[in-house]
CSV table of C-alpha atoms and ligand atoms in Angstrom, one decimal:
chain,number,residue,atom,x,y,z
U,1,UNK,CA,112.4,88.5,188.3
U,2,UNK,CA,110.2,86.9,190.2
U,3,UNK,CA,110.2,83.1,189.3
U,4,UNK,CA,109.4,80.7,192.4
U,5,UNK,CA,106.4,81.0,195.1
U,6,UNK,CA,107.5,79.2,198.1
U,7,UNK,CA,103.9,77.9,199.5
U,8,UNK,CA,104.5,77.4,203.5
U,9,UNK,CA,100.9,76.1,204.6
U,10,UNK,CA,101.1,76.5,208.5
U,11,UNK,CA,99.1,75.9,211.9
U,12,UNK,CA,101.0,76.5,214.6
U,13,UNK,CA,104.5,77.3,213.4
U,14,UNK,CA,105.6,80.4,214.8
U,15,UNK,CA,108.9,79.3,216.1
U,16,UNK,CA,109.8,77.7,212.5
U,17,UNK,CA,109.5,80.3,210.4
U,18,UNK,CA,112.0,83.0,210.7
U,19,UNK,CA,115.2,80.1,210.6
U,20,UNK,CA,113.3,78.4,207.6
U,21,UNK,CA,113.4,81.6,205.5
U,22,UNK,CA,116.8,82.3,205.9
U,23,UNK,CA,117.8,78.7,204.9
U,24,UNK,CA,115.5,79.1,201.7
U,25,UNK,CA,117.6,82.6,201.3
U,26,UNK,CA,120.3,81.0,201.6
U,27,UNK,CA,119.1,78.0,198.9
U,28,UNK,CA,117.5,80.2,196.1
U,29,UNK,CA,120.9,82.8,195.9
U,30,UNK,CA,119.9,85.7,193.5
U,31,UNK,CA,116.8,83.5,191.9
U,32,UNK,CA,113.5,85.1,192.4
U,33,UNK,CA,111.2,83.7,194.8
U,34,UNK,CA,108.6,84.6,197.3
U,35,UNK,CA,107.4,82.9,200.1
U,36,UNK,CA,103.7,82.7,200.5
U,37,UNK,CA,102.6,81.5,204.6
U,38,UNK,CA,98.9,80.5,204.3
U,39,UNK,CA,98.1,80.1,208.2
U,40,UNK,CA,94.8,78.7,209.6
U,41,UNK,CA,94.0,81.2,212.4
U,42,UNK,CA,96.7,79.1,214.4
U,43,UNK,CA,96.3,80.6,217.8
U,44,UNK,CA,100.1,80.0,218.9
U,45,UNK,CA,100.5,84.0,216.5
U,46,UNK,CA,102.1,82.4,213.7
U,47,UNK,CA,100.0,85.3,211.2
U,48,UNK,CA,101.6,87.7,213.5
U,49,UNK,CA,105.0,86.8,213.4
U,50,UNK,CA,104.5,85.9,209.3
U,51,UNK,CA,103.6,89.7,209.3
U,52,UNK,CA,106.0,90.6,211.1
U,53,UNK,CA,108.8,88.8,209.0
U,54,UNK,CA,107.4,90.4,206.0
U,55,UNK,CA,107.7,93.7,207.6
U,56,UNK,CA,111.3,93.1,207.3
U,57,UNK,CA,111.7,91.4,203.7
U,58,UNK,CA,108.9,92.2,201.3
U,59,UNK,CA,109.3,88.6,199.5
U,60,UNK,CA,107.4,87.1,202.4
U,61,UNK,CA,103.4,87.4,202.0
U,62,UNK,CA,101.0,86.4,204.1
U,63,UNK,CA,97.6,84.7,203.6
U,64,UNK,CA,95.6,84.4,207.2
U,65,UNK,CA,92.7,82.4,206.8
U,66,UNK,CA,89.5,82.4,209.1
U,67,UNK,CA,87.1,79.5,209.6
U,68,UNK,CA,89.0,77.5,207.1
U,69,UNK,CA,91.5,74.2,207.7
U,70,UNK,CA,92.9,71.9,205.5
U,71,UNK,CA,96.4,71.3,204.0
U,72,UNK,CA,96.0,70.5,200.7
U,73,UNK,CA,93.2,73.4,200.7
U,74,UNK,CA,96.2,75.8,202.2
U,75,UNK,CA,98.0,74.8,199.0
U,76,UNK,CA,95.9,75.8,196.8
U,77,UNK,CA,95.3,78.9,198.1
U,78,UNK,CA,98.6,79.7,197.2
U,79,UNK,CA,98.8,78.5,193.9
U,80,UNK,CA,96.2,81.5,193.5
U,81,UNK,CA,97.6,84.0,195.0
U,82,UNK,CA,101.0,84.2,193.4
U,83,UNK,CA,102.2,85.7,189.8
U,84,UNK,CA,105.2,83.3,190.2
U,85,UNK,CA,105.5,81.3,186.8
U,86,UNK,CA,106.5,78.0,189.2
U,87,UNK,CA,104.6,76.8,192.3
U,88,UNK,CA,106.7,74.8,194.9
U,89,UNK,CA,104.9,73.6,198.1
U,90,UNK,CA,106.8,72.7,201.7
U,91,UNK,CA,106.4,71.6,205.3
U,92,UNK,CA,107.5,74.7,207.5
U,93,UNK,CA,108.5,72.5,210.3
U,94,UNK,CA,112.1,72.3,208.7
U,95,UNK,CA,111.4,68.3,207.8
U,96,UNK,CA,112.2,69.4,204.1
U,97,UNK,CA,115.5,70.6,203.4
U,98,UNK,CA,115.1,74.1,201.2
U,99,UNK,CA,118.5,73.0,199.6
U,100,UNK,CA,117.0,70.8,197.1
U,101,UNK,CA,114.9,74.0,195.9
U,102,UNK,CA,117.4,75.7,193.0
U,103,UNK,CA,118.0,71.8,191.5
U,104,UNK,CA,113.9,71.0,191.0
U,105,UNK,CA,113.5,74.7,189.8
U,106,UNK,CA,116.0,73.8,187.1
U,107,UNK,CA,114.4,70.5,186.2
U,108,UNK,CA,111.2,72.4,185.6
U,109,UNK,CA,113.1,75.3,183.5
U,110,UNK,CA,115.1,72.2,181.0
U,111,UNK,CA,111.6,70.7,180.4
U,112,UNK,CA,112.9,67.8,182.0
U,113,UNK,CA,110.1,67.2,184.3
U,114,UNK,CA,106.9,68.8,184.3
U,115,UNK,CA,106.5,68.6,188.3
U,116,UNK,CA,109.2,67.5,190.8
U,117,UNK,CA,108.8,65.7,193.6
U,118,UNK,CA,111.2,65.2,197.0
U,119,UNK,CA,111.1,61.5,198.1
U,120,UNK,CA,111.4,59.6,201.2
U,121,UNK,CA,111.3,56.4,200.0
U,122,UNK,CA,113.7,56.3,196.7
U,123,UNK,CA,117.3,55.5,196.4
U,124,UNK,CA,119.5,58.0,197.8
U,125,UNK,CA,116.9,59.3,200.5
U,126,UNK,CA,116.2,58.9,204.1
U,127,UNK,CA,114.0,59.0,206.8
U,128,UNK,CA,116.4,58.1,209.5
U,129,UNK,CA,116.3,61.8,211.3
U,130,UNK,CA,112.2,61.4,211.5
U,131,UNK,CA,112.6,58.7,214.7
U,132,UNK,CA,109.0,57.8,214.0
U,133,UNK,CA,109.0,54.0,213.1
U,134,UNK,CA,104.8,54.0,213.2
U,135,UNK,CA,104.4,57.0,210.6
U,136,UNK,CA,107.0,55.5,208.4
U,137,UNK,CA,105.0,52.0,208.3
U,138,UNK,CA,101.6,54.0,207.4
U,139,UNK,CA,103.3,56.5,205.2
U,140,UNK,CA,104.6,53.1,203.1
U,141,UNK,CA,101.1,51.5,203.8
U,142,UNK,CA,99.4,54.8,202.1
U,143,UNK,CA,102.0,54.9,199.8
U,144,UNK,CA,101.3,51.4,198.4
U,145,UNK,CA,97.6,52.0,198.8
U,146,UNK,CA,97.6,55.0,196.6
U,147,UNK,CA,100.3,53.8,193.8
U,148,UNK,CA,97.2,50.6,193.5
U,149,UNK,CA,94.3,52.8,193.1
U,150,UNK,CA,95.5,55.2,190.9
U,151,UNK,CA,98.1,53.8,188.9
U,152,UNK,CA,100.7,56.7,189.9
U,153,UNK,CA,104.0,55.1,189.5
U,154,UNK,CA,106.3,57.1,192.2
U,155,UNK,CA,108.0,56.0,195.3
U,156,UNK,CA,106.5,58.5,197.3
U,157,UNK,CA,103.3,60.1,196.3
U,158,UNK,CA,102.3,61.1,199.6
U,159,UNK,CA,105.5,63.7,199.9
U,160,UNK,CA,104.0,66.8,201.0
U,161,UNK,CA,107.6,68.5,199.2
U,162,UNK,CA,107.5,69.4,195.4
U,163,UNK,CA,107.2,72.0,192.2
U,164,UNK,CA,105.7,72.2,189.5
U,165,UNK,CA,104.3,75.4,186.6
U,166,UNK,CA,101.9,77.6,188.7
U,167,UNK,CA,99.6,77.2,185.2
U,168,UNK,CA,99.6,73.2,185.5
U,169,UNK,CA,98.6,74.2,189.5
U,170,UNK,CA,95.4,76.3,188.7
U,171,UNK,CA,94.6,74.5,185.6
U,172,UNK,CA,93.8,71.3,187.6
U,173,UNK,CA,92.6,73.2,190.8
U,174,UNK,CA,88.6,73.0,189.5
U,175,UNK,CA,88.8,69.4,189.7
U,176,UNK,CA,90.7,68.9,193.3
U,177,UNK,CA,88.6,67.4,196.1
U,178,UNK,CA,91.3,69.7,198.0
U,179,UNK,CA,90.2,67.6,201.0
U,180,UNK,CA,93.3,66.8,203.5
U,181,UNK,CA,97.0,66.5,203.2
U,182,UNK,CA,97.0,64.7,199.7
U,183,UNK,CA,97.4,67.5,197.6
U,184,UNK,CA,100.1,66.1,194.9
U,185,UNK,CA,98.7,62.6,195.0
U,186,UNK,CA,95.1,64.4,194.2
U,187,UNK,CA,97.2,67.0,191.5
U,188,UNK,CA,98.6,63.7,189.6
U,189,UNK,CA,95.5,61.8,189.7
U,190,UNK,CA,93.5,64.4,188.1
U,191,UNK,CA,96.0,65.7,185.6
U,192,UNK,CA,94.4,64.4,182.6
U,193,UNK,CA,97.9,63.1,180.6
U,194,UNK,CA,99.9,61.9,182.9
U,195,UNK,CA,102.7,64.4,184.2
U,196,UNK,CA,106.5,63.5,183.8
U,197,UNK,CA,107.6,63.2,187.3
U,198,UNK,CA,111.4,63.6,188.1
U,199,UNK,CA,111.8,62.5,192.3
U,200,UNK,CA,114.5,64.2,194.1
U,201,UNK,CA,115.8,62.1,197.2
U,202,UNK,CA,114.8,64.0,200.5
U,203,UNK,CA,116.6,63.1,203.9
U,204,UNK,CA,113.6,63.9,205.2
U,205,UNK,CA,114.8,65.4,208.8
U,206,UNK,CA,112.8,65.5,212.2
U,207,UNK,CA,110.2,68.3,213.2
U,208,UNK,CA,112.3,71.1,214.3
U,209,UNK,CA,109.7,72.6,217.1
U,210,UNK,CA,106.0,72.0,218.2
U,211,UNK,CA,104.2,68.7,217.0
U,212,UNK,CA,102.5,67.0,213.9
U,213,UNK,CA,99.0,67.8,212.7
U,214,UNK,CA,99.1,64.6,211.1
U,215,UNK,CA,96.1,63.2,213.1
U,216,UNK,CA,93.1,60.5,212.7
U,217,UNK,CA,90.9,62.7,210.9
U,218,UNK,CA,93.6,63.4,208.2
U,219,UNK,CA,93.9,59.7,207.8
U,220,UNK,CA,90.3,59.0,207.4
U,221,UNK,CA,90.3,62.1,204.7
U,222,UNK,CA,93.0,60.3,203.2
U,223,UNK,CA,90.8,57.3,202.6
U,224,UNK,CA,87.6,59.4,201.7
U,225,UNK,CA,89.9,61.1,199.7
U,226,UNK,CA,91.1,57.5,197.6
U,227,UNK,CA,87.2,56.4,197.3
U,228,UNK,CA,86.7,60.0,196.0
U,229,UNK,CA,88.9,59.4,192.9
U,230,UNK,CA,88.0,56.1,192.3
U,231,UNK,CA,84.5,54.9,193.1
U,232,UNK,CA,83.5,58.5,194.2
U,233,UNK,CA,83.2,58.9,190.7
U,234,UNK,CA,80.3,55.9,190.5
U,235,UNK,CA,78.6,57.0,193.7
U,236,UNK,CA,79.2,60.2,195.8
U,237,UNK,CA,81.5,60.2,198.5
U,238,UNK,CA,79.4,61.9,200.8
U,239,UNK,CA,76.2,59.7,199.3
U,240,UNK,CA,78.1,56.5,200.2
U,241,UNK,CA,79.2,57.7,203.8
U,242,UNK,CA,75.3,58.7,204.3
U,243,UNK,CA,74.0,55.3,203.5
U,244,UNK,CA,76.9,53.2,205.6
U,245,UNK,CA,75.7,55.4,208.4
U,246,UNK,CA,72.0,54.3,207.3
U,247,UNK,CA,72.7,51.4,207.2
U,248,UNK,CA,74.1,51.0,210.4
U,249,UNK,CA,71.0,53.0,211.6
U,250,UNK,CA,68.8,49.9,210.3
U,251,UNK,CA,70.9,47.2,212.5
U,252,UNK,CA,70.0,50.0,215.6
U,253,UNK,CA,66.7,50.4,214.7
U,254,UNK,CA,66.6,46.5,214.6
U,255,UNK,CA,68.5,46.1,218.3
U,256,UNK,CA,66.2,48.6,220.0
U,257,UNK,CA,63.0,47.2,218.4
U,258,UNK,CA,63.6,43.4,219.1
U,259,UNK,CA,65.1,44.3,222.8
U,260,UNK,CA,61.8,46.3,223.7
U,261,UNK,CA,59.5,43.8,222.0
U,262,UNK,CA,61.2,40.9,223.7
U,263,UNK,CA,63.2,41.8,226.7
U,264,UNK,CA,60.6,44.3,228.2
U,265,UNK,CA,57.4,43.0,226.6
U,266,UNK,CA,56.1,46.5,224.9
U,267,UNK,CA,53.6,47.0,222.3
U,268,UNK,CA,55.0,47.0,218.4
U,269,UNK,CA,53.7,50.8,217.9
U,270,UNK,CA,55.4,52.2,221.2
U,271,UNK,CA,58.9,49.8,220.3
U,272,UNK,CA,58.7,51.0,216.8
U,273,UNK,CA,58.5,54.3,217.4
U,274,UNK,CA,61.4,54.4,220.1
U,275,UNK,CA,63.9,52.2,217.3
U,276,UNK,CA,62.7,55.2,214.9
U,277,UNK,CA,63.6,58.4,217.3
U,278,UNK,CA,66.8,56.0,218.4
U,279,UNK,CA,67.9,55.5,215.2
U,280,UNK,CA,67.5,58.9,213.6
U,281,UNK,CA,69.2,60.4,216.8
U,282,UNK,CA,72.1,58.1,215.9
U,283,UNK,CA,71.8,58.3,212.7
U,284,UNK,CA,72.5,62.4,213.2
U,285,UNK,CA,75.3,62.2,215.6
U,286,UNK,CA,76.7,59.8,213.0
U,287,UNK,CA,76.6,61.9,210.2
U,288,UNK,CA,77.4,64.9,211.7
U,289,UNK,CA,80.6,63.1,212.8
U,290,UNK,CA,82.0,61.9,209.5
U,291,UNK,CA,79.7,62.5,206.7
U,292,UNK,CA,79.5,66.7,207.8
U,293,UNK,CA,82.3,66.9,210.0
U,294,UNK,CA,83.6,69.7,207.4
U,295,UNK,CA,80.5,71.6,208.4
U,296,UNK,CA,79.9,69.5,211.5
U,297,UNK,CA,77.3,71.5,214.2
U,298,UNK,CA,78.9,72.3,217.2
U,299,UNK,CA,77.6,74.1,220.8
U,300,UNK,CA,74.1,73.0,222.0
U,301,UNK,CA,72.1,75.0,220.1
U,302,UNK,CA,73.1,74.3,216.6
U,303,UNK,CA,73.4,70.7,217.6
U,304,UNK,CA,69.6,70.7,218.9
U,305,UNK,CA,68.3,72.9,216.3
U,306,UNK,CA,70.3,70.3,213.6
U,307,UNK,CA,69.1,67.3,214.9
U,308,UNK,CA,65.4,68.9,215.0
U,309,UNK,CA,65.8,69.5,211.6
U,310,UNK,CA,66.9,66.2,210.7
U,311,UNK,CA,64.3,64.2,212.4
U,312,UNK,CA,61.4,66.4,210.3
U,313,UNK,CA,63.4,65.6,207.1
U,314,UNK,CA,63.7,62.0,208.2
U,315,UNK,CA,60.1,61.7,208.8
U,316,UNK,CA,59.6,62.9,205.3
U,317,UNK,CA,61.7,60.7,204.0
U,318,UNK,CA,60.1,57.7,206.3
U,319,UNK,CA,56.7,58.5,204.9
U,320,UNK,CA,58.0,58.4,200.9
U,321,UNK,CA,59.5,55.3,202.4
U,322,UNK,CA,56.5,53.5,203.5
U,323,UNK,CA,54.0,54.9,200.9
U,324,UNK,CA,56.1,53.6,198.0
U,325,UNK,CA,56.8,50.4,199.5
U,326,UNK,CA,52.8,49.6,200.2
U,327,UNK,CA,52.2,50.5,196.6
U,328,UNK,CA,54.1,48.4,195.3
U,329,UNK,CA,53.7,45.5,197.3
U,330,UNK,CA,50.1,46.2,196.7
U,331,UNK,CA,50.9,45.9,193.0
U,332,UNK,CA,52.3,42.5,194.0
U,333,UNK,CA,55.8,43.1,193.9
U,334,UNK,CA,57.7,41.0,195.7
U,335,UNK,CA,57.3,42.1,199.7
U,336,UNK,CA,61.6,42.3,200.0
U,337,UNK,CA,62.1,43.9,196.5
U,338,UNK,CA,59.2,46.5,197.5
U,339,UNK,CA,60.8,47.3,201.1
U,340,UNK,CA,64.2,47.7,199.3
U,341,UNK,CA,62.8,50.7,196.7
U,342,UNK,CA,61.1,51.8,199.6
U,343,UNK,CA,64.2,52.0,201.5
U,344,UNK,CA,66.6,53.4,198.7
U,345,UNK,CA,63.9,56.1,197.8
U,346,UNK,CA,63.4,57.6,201.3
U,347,UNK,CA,67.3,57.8,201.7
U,348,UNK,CA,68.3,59.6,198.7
U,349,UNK,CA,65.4,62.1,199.5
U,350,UNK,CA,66.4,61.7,203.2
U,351,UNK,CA,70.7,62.8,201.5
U,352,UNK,CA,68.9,65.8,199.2
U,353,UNK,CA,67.1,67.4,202.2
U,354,UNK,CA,69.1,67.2,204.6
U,355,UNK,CA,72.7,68.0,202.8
U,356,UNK,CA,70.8,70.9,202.0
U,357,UNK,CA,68.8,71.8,205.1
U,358,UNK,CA,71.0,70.5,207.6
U,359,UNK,CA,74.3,71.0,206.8
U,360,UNK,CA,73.9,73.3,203.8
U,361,UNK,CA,73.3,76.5,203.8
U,362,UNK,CA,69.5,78.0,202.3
J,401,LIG,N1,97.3,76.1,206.7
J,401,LIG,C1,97.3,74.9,207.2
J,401,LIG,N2,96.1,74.3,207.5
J,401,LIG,N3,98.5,74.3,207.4
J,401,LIG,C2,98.5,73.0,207.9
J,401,LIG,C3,97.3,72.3,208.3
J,401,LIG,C4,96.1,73.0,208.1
J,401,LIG,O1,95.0,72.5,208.4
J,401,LIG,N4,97.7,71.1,208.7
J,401,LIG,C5,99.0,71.0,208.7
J,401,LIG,N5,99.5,72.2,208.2
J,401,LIG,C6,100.9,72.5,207.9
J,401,LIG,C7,101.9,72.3,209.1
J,401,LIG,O2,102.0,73.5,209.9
J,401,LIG,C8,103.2,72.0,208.4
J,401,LIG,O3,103.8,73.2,208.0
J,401,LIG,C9,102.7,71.3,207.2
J,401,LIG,O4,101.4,71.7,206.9
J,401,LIG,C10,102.8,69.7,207.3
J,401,LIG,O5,102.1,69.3,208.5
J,401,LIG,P1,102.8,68.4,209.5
J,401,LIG,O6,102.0,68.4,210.8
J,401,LIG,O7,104.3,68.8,209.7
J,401,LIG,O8,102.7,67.0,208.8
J,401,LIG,P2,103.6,65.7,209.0
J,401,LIG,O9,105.1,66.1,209.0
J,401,LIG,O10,103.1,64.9,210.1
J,401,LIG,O11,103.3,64.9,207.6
J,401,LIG,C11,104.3,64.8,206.6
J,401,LIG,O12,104.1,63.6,205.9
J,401,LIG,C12,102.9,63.6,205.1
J,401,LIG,C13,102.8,62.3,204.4
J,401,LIG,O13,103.0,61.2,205.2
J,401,LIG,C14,104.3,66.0,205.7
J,401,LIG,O14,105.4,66.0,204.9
J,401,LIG,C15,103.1,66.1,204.8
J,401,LIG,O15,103.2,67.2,203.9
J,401,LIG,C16,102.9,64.8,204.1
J,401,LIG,O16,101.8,64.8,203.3
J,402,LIG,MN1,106.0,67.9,209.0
């Protein structure tokens, strides 16, 4: 019977796989379990060779996935995919030892825990094979971090190694940002009771070929991810990054306007108009950066056409801006209270339209 789905999220792993899935045979014995490889389109034929390997053993499956990224996303995608009544989720670079498997499968089966989770940073464990002293300091760093802002008591919430029922999985999947690696530290933040955790020590080993994918912008979706569950819940994630990236638009607008006024002596209508096409230029490279950079535009066209696009919703959002503000001043509201409405107004307008024109889809 088939009990255990082995989720093996990979991008580049080809070389990993067939020795992992005999050392997971090996673990599991005569207990029921698939393996489930959800691959990113890695171009190194990891899909191939998942194929390939299932050819040969009918409890591997393979989900290949185009245009699509994302650990914690990869996860999930198994957790749908299966019929398994128990989910468990692994690094395929060998840096989790399969052996563990059978003894949080039984935890789950006693009632004992309702997910388990391997730990690098309890009593017992190890990270001494990883030979990377600057991931260990961040992984603690995030670690601590995360235990702070959402009151998850574990020693190692960021463990990218655990199990839990498939049903708990797919219950709390609606309500996953599913952005990053964080995928248990998002699960146990968004169960609704907490879950009774039982941690397994992990000597978690080195990376047995090719390289981490570990990178800057999985650290930043780590943080986005943090605000998200916390004061995402206030205002918007992608809300707050827009108006930073305003904001910092205002201090450019500011810099090119007072350096053209002052340093080259031009007229206030041809200065203001230059901070204005300045701004919104940076303003779109910004956001398409960080704020988008799930959808972000890429090749000339799409970034041209995008940025046209975003000026013309700008300009909209400049005139609301500028209207509302001169009313109200006119009403005689005070001139810094009326340029601060104005101000607020055009940029949720200037968020609406161009979420929806720019990055969205019609
Ligand atoms: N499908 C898919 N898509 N798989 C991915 C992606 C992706 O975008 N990014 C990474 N993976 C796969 C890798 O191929 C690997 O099997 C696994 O996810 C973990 O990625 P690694 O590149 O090995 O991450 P790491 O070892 O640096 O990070 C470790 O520590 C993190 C916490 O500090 C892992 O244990 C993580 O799971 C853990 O969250
Ligand atoms: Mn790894």
């Amino acid at each position: 019977m088939l009990d255990l789905a082995i989720i093996l999220p990979t991008l580049n792993e080809r070389g990993n796989l067939a020795p992992l899935l005999e050392r997971i045979a090996t673990a599991m014995g005569t207990q029921g379990w698939e393996v489930i490889i959800v691959d990113d389109d890695s171009h190194d034929g990891t899909a191939d060779e998942a194929r390939a390997l299932a050819l040969a053993d009918p409890r591997v499956r393979v989900i290949q996935r185009i245009g699509r990224r994302g650990l914690a996303s990869a996860a999930i995608e198994g957790f749908c995919a299966t019929a398994a009544p128990y989910v468990a989720v692994m690094d395929a670079d060998h840096q989790h030892d399969p052996a563990l498997l059978p003894a949080m499968l039984a935890a789950l089966h006693s009632g004992e825990a309702e997910i388990c989770v391997a730990s690098r940073f309890m009593p017992g464990a190890s990270t001494a094979e990883w030979a990377a002293p600057g991931r260990e300091r961040l992984s603690a760093f995030a670690n601590g971090l995360a235990r702070r802002l959402t009151g998850v008591e574990l020693s190692d919430p960021m463990s990218g190694y655990f199990m839990l029922p498939a049903a708990t999985a797919r219950a709390l999947v609606p309500r996953l940002s599913g952005i990053g690696f964080k995928i248990l530290l998002d699960l146990l933040a968004t169960a609704d009771a907490p879950l009774r955790v039982r941690e397994f020590p992990l000597c978690f080993a080195a990376r047995r070929e090719g390289e981490s994918k570990l990178d800057r912008a999985v650290l930043f979706d780590f943080l986005a991810g943090l605000y998200d569950k916390t004061l995402g819940r206030v205002i918007p994630t992608r809300f707050a990054l827009f108006g930073t990236v305003g904001a910092l638009g205002v201090i450019v607008h500011f810099a090119v306007l007072a350096s053209l006024l002052f340093l080259f002596g031009e007229g206030f209508a041809l200065a203001q108009s230059a901070a204005v096409l300045v701004a919104m230029s940076f303003n779109f490279w910004l956001n398409n950066w960080l704020t988008y950079r799930d959808k972000r535009l890429k090749g000339w066209g799409a970034v041209l056409r995008g940025w046209a696009g975003f000026c013309a919703t700008c300009a909209v959002g400049a005139f609301a801006n500028v209207a509302v503000a001169t009313f109200l001043e006119g009403k005689g509201v005070f001139w810094a209270l009326a340029a601060l409405t104005g101000i607020l107004l055009g940029s949720v307008w200037n968020y609406a339209l161009s979420s929806r024109f720019v990055w969205g889809r019609f």
